[in-house]
Structures are given as C-alpha cells and as structure tokens.
PDB file of C-alpha atoms in Angstrom:
ATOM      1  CA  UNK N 728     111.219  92.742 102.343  1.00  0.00           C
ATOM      2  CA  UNK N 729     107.805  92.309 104.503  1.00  0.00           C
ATOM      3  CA  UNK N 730     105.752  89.139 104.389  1.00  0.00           C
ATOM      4  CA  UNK N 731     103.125  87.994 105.786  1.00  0.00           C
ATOM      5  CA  UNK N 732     101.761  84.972 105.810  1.00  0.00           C
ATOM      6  CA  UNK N 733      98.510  82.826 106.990  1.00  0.00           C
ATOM      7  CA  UNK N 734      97.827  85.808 109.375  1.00  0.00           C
ATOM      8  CA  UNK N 735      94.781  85.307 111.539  1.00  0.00           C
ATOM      9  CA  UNK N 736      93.831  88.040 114.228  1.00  0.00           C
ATOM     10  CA  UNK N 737      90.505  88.382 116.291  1.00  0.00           C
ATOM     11  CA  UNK N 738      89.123  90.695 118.817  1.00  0.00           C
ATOM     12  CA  UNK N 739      86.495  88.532 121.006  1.00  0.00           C
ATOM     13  CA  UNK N 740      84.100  87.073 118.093  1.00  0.00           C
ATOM     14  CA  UNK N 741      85.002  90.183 115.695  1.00  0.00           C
ATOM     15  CA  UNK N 742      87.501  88.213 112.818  1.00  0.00           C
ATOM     16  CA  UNK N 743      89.777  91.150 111.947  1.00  0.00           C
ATOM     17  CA  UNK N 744      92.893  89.011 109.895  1.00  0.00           C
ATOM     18  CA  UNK N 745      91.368  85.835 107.919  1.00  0.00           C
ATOM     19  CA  UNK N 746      94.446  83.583 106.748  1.00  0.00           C
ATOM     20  CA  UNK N 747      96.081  87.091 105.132  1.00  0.00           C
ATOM     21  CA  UNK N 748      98.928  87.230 102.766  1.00  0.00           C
ATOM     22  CA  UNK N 749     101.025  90.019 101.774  1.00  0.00           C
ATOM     23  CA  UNK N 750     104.450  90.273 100.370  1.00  0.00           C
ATOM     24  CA  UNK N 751     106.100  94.116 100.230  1.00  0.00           C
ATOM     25  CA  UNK N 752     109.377  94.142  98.214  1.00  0.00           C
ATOM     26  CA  UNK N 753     112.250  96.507  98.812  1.00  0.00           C
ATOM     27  CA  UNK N 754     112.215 100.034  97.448  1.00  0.00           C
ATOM     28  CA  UNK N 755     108.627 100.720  96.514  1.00  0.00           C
ATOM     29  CA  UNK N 756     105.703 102.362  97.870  1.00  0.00           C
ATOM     30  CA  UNK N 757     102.677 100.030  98.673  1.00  0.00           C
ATOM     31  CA  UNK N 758      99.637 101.560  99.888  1.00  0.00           C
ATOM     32  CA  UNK N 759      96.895  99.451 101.966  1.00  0.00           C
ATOM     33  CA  UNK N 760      93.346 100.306 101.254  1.00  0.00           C
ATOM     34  CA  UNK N 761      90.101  99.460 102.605  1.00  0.00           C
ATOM     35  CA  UNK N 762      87.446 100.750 104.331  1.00  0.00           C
ATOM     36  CA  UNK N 763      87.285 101.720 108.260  1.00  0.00           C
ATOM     37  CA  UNK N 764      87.355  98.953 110.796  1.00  0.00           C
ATOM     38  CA  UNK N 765      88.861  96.497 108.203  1.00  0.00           C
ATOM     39  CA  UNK N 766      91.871  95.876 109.832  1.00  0.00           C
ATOM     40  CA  UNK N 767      94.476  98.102 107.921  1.00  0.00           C
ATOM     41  CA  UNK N 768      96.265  99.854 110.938  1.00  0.00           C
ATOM     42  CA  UNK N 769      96.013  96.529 112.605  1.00  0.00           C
ATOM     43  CA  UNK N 770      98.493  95.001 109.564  1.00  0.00           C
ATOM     44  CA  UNK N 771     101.024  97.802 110.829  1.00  0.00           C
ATOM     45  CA  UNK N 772     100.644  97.617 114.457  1.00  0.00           C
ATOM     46  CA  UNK N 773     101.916  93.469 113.218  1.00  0.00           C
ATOM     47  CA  UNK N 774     104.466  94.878 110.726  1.00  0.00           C
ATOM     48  CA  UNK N 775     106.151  96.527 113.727  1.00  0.00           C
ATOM     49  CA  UNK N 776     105.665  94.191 116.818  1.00  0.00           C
ATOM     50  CA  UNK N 777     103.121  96.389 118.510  1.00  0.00           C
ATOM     51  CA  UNK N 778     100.595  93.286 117.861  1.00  0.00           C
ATOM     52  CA  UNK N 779     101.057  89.858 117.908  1.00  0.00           C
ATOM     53  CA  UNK N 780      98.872  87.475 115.228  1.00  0.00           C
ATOM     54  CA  UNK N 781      97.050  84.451 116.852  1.00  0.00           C
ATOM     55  CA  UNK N 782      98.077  82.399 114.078  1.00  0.00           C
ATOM     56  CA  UNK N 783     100.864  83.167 111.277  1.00  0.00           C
ATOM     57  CA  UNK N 784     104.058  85.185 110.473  1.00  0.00           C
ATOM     58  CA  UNK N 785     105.149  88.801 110.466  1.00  0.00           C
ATOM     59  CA  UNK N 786     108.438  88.369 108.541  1.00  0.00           C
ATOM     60  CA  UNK N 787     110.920  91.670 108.370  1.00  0.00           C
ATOM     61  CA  UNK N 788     113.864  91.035 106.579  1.00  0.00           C
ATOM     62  CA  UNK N 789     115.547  88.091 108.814  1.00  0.00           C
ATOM     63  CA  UNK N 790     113.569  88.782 111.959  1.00  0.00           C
ATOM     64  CA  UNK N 791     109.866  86.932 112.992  1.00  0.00           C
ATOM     65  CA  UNK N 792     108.273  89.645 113.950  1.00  0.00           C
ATOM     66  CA  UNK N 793     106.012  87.834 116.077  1.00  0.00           C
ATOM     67  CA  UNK N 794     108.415  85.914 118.322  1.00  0.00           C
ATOM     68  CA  UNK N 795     110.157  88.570 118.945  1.00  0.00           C
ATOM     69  CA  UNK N 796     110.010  90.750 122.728  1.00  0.00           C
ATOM     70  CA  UNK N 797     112.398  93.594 124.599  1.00  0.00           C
ATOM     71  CA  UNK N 798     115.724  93.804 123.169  1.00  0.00           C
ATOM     72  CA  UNK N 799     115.085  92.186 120.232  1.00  0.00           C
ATOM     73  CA  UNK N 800     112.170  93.811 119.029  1.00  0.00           C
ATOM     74  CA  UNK N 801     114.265  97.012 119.767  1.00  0.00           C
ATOM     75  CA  UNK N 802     117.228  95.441 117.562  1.00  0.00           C
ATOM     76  CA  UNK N 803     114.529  94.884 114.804  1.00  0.00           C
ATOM     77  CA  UNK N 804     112.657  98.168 114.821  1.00  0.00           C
ATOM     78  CA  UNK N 805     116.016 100.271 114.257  1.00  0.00           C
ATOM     79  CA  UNK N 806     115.203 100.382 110.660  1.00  0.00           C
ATOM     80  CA  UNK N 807     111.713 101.243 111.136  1.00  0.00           C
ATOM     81  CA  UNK N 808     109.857 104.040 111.428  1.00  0.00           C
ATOM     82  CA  UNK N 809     105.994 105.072 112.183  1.00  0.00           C
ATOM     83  CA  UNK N 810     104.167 108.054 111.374  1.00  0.00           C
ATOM     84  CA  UNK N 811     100.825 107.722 113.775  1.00  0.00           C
ATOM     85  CA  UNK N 812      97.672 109.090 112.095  1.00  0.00           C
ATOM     86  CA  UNK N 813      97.518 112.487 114.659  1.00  0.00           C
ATOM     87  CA  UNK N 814     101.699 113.107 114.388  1.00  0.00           C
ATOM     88  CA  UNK N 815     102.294 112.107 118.101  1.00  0.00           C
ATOM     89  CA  UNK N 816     104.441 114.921 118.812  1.00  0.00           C
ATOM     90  CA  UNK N 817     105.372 115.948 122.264  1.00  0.00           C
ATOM     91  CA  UNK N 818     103.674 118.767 123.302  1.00  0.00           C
ATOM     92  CA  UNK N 819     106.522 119.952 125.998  1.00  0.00           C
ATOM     93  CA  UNK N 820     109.283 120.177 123.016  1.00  0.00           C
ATOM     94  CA  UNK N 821     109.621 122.092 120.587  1.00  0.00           C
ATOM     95  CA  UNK N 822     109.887 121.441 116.495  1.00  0.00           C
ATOM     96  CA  UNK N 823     113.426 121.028 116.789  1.00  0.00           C
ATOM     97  CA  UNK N 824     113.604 118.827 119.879  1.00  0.00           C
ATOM     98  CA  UNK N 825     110.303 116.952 118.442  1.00  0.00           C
ATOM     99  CA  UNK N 826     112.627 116.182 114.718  1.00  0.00           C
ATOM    100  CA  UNK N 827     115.917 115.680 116.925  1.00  0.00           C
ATOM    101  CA  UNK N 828     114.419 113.607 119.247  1.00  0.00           C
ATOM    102  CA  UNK N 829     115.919 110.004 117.850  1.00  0.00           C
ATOM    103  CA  UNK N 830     119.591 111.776 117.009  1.00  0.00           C
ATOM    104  CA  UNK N 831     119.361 112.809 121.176  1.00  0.00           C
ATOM    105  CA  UNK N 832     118.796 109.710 121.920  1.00  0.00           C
ATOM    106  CA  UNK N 833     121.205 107.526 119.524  1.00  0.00           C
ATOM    107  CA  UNK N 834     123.783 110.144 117.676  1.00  0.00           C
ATOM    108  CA  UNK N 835     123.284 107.676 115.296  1.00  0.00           C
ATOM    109  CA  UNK N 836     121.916 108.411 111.835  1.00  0.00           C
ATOM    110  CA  UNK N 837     121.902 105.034 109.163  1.00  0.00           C
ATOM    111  CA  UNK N 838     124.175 103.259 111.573  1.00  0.00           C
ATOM    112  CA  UNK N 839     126.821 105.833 111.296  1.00  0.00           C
ATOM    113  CA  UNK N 840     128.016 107.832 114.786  1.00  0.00           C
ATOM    114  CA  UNK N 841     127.275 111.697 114.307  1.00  0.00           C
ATOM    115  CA  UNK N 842     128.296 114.650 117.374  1.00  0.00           C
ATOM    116  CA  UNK N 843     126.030 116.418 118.706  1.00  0.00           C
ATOM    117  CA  UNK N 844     126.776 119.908 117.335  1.00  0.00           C
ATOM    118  CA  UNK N 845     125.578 118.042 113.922  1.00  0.00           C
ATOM    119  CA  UNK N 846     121.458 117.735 115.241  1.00  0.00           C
ATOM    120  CA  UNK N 847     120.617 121.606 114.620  1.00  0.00           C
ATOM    121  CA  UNK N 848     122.068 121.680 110.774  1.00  0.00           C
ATOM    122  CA  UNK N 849     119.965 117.971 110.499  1.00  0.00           C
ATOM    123  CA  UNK N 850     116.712 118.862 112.052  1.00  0.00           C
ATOM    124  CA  UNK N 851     116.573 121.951 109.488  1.00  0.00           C
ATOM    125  CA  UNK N 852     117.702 119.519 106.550  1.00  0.00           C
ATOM    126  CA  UNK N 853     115.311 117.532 107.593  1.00  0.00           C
ATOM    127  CA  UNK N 854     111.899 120.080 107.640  1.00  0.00           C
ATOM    128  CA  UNK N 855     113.500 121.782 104.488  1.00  0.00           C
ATOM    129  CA  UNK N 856     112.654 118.653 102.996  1.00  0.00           C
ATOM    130  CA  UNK N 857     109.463 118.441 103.789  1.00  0.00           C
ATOM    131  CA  UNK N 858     108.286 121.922 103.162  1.00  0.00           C
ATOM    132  CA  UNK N 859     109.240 123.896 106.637  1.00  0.00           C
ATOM    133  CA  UNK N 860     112.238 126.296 107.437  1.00  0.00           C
ATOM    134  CA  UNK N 861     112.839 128.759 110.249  1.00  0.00           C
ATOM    135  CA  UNK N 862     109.872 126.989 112.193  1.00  0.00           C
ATOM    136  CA  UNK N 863     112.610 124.992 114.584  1.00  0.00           C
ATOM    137  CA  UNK N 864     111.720 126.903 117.553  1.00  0.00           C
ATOM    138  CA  UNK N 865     107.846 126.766 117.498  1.00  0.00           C
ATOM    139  CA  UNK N 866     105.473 124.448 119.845  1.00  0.00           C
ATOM    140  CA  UNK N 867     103.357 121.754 118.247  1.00  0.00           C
ATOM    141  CA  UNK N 868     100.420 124.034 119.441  1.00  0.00           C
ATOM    142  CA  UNK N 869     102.043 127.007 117.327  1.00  0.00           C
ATOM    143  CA  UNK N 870     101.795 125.143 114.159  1.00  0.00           C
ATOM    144  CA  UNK N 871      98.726 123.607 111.590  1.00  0.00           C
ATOM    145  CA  UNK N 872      97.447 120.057 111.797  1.00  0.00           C
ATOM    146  CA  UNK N 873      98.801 119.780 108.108  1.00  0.00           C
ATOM    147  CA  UNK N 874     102.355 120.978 109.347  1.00  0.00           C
ATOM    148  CA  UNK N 875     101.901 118.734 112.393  1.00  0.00           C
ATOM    149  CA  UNK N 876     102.086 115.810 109.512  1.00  0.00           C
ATOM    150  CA  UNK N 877     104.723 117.114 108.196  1.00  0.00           C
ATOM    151  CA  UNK N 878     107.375 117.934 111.158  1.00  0.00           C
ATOM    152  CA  UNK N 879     106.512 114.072 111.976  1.00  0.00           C
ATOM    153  CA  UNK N 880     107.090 112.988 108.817  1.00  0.00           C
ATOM    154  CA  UNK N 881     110.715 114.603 109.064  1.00  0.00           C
ATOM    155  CA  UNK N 882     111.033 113.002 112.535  1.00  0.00           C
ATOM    156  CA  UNK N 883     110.415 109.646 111.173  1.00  0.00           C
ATOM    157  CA  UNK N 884     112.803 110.006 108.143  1.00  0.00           C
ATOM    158  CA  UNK N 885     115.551 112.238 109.508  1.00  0.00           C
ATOM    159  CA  UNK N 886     117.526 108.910 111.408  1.00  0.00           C
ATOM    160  CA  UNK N 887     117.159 106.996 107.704  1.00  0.00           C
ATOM    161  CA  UNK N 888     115.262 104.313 108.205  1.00  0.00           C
ATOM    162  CA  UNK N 889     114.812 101.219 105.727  1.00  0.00           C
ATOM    163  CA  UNK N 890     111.014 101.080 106.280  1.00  0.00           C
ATOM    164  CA  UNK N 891     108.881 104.208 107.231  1.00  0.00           C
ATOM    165  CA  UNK N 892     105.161 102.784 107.942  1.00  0.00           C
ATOM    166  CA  UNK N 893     101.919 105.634 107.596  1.00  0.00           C
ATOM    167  CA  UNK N 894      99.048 105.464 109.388  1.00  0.00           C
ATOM    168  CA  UNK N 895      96.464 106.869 107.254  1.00  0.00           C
ATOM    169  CA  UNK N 896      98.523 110.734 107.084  1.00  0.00           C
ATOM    170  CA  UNK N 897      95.804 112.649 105.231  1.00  0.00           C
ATOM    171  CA  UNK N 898      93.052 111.737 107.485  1.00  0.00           C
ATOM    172  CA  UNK N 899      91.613 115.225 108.775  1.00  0.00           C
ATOM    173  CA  UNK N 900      92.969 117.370 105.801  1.00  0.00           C
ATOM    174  CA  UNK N 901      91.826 119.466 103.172  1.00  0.00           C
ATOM    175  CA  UNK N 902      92.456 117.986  99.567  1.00  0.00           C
ATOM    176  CA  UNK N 903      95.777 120.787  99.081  1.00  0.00           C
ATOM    177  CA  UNK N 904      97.226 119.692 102.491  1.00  0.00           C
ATOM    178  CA  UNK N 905      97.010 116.115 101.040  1.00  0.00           C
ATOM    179  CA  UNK N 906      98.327 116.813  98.007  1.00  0.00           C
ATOM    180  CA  UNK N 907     101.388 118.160  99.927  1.00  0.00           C
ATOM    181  CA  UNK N 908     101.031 115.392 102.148  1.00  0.00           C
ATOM    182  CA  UNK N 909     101.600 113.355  99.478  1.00  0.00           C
ATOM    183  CA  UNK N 910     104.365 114.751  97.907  1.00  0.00           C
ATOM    184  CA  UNK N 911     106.388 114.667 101.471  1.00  0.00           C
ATOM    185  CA  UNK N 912     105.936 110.855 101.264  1.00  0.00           C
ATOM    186  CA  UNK N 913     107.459 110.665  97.731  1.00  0.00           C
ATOM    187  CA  UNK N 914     110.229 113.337  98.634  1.00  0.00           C
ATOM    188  CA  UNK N 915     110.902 110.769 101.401  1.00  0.00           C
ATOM    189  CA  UNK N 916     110.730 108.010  99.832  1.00  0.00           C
ATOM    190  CA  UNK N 917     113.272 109.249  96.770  1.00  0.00           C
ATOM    191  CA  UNK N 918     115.439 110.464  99.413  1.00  0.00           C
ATOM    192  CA  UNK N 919     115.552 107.186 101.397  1.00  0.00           C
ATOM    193  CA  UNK N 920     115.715 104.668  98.509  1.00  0.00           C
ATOM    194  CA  UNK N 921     113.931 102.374 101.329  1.00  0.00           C
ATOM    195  CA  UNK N 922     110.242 100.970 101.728  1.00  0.00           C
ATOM    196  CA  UNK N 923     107.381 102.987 102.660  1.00  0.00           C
ATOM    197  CA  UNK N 924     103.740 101.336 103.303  1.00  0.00           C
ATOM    198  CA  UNK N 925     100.608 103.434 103.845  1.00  0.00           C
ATOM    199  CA  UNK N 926      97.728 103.139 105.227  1.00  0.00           C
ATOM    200  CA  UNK N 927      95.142 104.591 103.663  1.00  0.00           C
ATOM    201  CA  UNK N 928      91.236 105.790 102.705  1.00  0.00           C
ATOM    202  CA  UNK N 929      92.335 108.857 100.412  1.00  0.00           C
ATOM    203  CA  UNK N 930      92.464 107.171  96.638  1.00  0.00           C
ATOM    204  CA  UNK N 931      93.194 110.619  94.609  1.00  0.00           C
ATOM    205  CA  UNK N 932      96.392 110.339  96.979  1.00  0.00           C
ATOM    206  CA  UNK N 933      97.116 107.240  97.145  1.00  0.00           C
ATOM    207  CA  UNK N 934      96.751 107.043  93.184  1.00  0.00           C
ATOM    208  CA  UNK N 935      99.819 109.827  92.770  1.00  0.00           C
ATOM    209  CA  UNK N 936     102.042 108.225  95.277  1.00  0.00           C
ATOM    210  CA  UNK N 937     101.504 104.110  94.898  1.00  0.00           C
ATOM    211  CA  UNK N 938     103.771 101.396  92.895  1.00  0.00           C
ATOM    212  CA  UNK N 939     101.691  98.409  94.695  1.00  0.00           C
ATOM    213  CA  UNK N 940      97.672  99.022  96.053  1.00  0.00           C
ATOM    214  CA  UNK N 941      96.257  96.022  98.111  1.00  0.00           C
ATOM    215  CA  UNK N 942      92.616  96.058  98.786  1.00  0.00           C
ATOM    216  CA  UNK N 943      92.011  94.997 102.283  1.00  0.00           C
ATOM    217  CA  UNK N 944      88.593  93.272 102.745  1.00  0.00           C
ATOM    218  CA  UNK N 945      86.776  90.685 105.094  1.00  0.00           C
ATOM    219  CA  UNK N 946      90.424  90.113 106.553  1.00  0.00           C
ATOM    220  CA  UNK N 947      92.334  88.999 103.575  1.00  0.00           C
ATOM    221  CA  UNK N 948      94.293  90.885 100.405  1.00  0.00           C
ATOM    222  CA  UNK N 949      91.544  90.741  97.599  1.00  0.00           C
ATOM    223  CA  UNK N 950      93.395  92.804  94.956  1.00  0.00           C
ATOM    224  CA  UNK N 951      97.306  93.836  94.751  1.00  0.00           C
ATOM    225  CA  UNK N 952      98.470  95.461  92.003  1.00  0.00           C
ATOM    226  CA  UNK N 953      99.973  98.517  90.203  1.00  0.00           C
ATOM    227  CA  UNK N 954      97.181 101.202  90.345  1.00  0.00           C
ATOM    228  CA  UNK N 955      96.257 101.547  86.679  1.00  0.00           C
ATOM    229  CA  UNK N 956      95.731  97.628  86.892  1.00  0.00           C
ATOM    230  CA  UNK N 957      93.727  97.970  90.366  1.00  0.00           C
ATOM    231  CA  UNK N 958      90.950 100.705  89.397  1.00  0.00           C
ATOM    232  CA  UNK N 959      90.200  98.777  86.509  1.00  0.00           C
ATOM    233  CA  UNK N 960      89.454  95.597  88.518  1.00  0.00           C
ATOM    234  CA  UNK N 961      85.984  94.766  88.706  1.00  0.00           C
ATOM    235  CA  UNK N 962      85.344  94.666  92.418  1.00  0.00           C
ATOM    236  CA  UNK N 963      82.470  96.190  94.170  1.00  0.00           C
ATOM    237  CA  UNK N 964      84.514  98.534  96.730  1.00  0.00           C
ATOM    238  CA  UNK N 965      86.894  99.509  93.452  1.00  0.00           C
ATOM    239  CA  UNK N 966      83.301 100.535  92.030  1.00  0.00           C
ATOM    240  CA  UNK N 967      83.033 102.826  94.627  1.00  0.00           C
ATOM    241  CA  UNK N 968      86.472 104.138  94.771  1.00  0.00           C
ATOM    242  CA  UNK N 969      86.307 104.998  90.621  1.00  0.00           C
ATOM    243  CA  UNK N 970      82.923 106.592  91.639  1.00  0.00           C
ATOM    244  CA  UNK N 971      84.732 108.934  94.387  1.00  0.00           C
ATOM    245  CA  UNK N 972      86.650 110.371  91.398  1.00  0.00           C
ATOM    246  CA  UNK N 973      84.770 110.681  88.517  1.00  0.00           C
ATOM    247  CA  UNK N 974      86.346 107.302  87.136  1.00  0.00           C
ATOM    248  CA  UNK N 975      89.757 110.364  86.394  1.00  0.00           C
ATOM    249  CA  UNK N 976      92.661 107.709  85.938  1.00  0.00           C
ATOM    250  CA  UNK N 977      94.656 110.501  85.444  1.00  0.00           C
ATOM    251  CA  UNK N 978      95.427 110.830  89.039  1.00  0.00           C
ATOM    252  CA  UNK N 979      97.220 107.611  88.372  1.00  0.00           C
ATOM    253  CA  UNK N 980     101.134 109.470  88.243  1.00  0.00           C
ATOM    254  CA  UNK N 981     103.968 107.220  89.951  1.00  0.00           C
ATOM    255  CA  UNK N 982     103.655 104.813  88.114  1.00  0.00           C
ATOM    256  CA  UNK N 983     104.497 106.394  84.993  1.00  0.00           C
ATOM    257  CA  UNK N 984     107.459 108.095  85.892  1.00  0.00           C
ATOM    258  CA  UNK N 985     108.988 105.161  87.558  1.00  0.00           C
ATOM    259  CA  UNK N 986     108.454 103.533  84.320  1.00  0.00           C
ATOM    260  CA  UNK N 987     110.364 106.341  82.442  1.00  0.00           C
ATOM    261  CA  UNK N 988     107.053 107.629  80.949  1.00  0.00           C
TER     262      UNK N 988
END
C-alpha cells in the first residue's frame, strides 16, 4: 500500500502539495487526474524518492519514503517501477538491450536468481505481451513513438515489480495508440497482480483502465472514487471532463468486469 499523508510541497511562492492525502491499496489501478501544472507527476516523483515533501509522509509499504537516501532508497525502489512520459530509452541500445537492461544488471527477476542465457527468451515474453515480436534487434529511432511506450512499458514490467508508476503514457498519441496504450497497462497489470498508478489527462482512457480516479486540484485530492461514482460528481473540472466525451459513461469498462459484470 501507498499513503500519503499531510503532504505539503512548494516551488518558491508557487503552492504545488496543500496538506494532500492519498491512500492506494494493493492490487488495483488508481489513476491521478487533473489538469497541467497541478502537481500530478510531482505526487510520483514523492511516491518514488525522486522528491522530498517539505512537510508530511510518503509511506511505501514499511519504508518512509521521505527519510530515506542511497542504499536505502535503492532497497525500497526494487519493487518499483517508472514509465517516464517520453519512454526514456537509450538511444545507443537496442530493443532488446533497452527491455533486458534491469535482468543485465540484477539476473534477478521477482527476487528469484535467473542465468543469463534466460534474458533473450524474457525480453521477447516480455514485448509479446505488450503487442511487439521480432522487433528485438531494432533502435529506438527505428521504431513509432506509440511502440516507444510500449517497449518501455515491457522494460518496466519484465523484472515484476509490485508497483509500476505512469507518467501520463498517452500524452502525444493518437486516440488508437491510446487505446492500445491502455490495454498494455491492463495486460500488465493482470499479469503482475501488483499496483499500478497513472498519471493522467486522457479520461476516455483512463475511464477503461481505472478501479480508483482521484481528482487532483489546488494541491489536495478533491474527489476519489470508482469512475462511474466520479463522473457523476458534481464538480466543475468533472463538468468539463463529461463535456470532453459527450457525457458517454460507457467508456466506463474495468470496473464492471472486476465486479463480475
């Protein structure tokens, strides 16, 4: 589980975090919304130590997030992954290297030892799932910015993290690319049986994918809930997210099935 609690962050005299709250359980996807320069990639950049709050807690599991520097931040991120919004890829390696780069490092996938010889077979495992075979020896500068998404998406997952974190990953696409987008983070997230938290603007995605919205505004959680129950919250930024889709509620999916619906 994630918590935060009585978070406060400012940049000079701009009041970014404003006594926030937020609790993320286990096993579900929560999804952050709110509009640009709110503060939502600043929540993850706390979530995984790259920020420190001027007042508060960043709890993960048993570590304080914030008190935390060198080896024991490193201890505490081995069960977390990011997916930046651009990919982050290295130019110099290729797909495989890029999705093997953690196994290289570590031979170490969910704790366990692995050889070796086993990264090939797991780097293709790993871009099967999301969508991409027999593109292992292409360059990052061979491949789409959609597919970009996606080979870092299987980098993230491929070591089996408990948490994978998304920093807004359909910014830049067209709505199809999304949509597959999308439906990486759920094959993830099914494969993983972990916690994934996005970051996000894009509500027709972020309606198929979610268990948990929060609405991020003036520095603090206005709204959390299940999405059916969110976009039919009178708030004026949910106004303007129902007007962005024609008020369709249909888009509203996950929750459903995980329901048995």
């Amino acid at each position: 589980m994630i918590e935060l609690k009585n978070l406060y962050k400012a940049f000079g005299s701009n009041k970014v975090l404003d006594d926030l709250n937020l609790k993320i359980q286990d096993n579900e996807i929560f999804v952050i919304l709110g509009k640009s320069g709110m503060g939502k990639s600043v929540i993850l950049k706390h979530i995984v130590g790259l920020m420190k709050p001027d007042q508060g807690d960043v709890l993960l599991d048993d570590y304080h997030m914030n008190t935390l520097e060198g080896i024991r931040l490193y201890e505490a991120l081995k069960n977390v992954a990011t997916i930046y919004q651009m990919g982050a890829l290295f130019d110099s390696m290729t797909v495989a290297e890029n999705v093997g780069f953690y196994l290289r490092e570590h031979l170490t996938i969910g704790g366990k030892k692995i050889n070796k010889s086993d990264i090939r077979g797991l780097v293709a495992g790993a871009l099967k799932l999301v969508g991409l075979e027999g593109i292992e020896d292409l360059y990052p500068s061979d491949i789409s910015g959609g597919m970009k998404k996606r080979v870092s998406i299987a980098r993230g997952s491929i070591y089996k993290p408990k948490y994978i974190c998304y920093d807004e990953p359909t910014t830049g696409l067209d709505p199809v690319t999304a949509l597959a987008i999308g439906e990486c983070i759920e094959k993830q997230q099914d494969e993983l049986k972990g916690t994934t938290i996005v970051v996000s603007h894009d509500i027709p995605t972020t309606l198929r994918i979610a268990d948990r919205i929060a609405l991020l505004d003036n520095g603090r959680v206005e709204i959390c809930a299940d999405p059916l129950t969110f976009m039919q919250t009178k708030h004026p930024i949910i106004d303007e997210f129902n007007a962005s889709i024609g008020g369709d509620l249909s888009l509203i999916k996950r929750a459903a099935r995980r329901n048995g619906a």
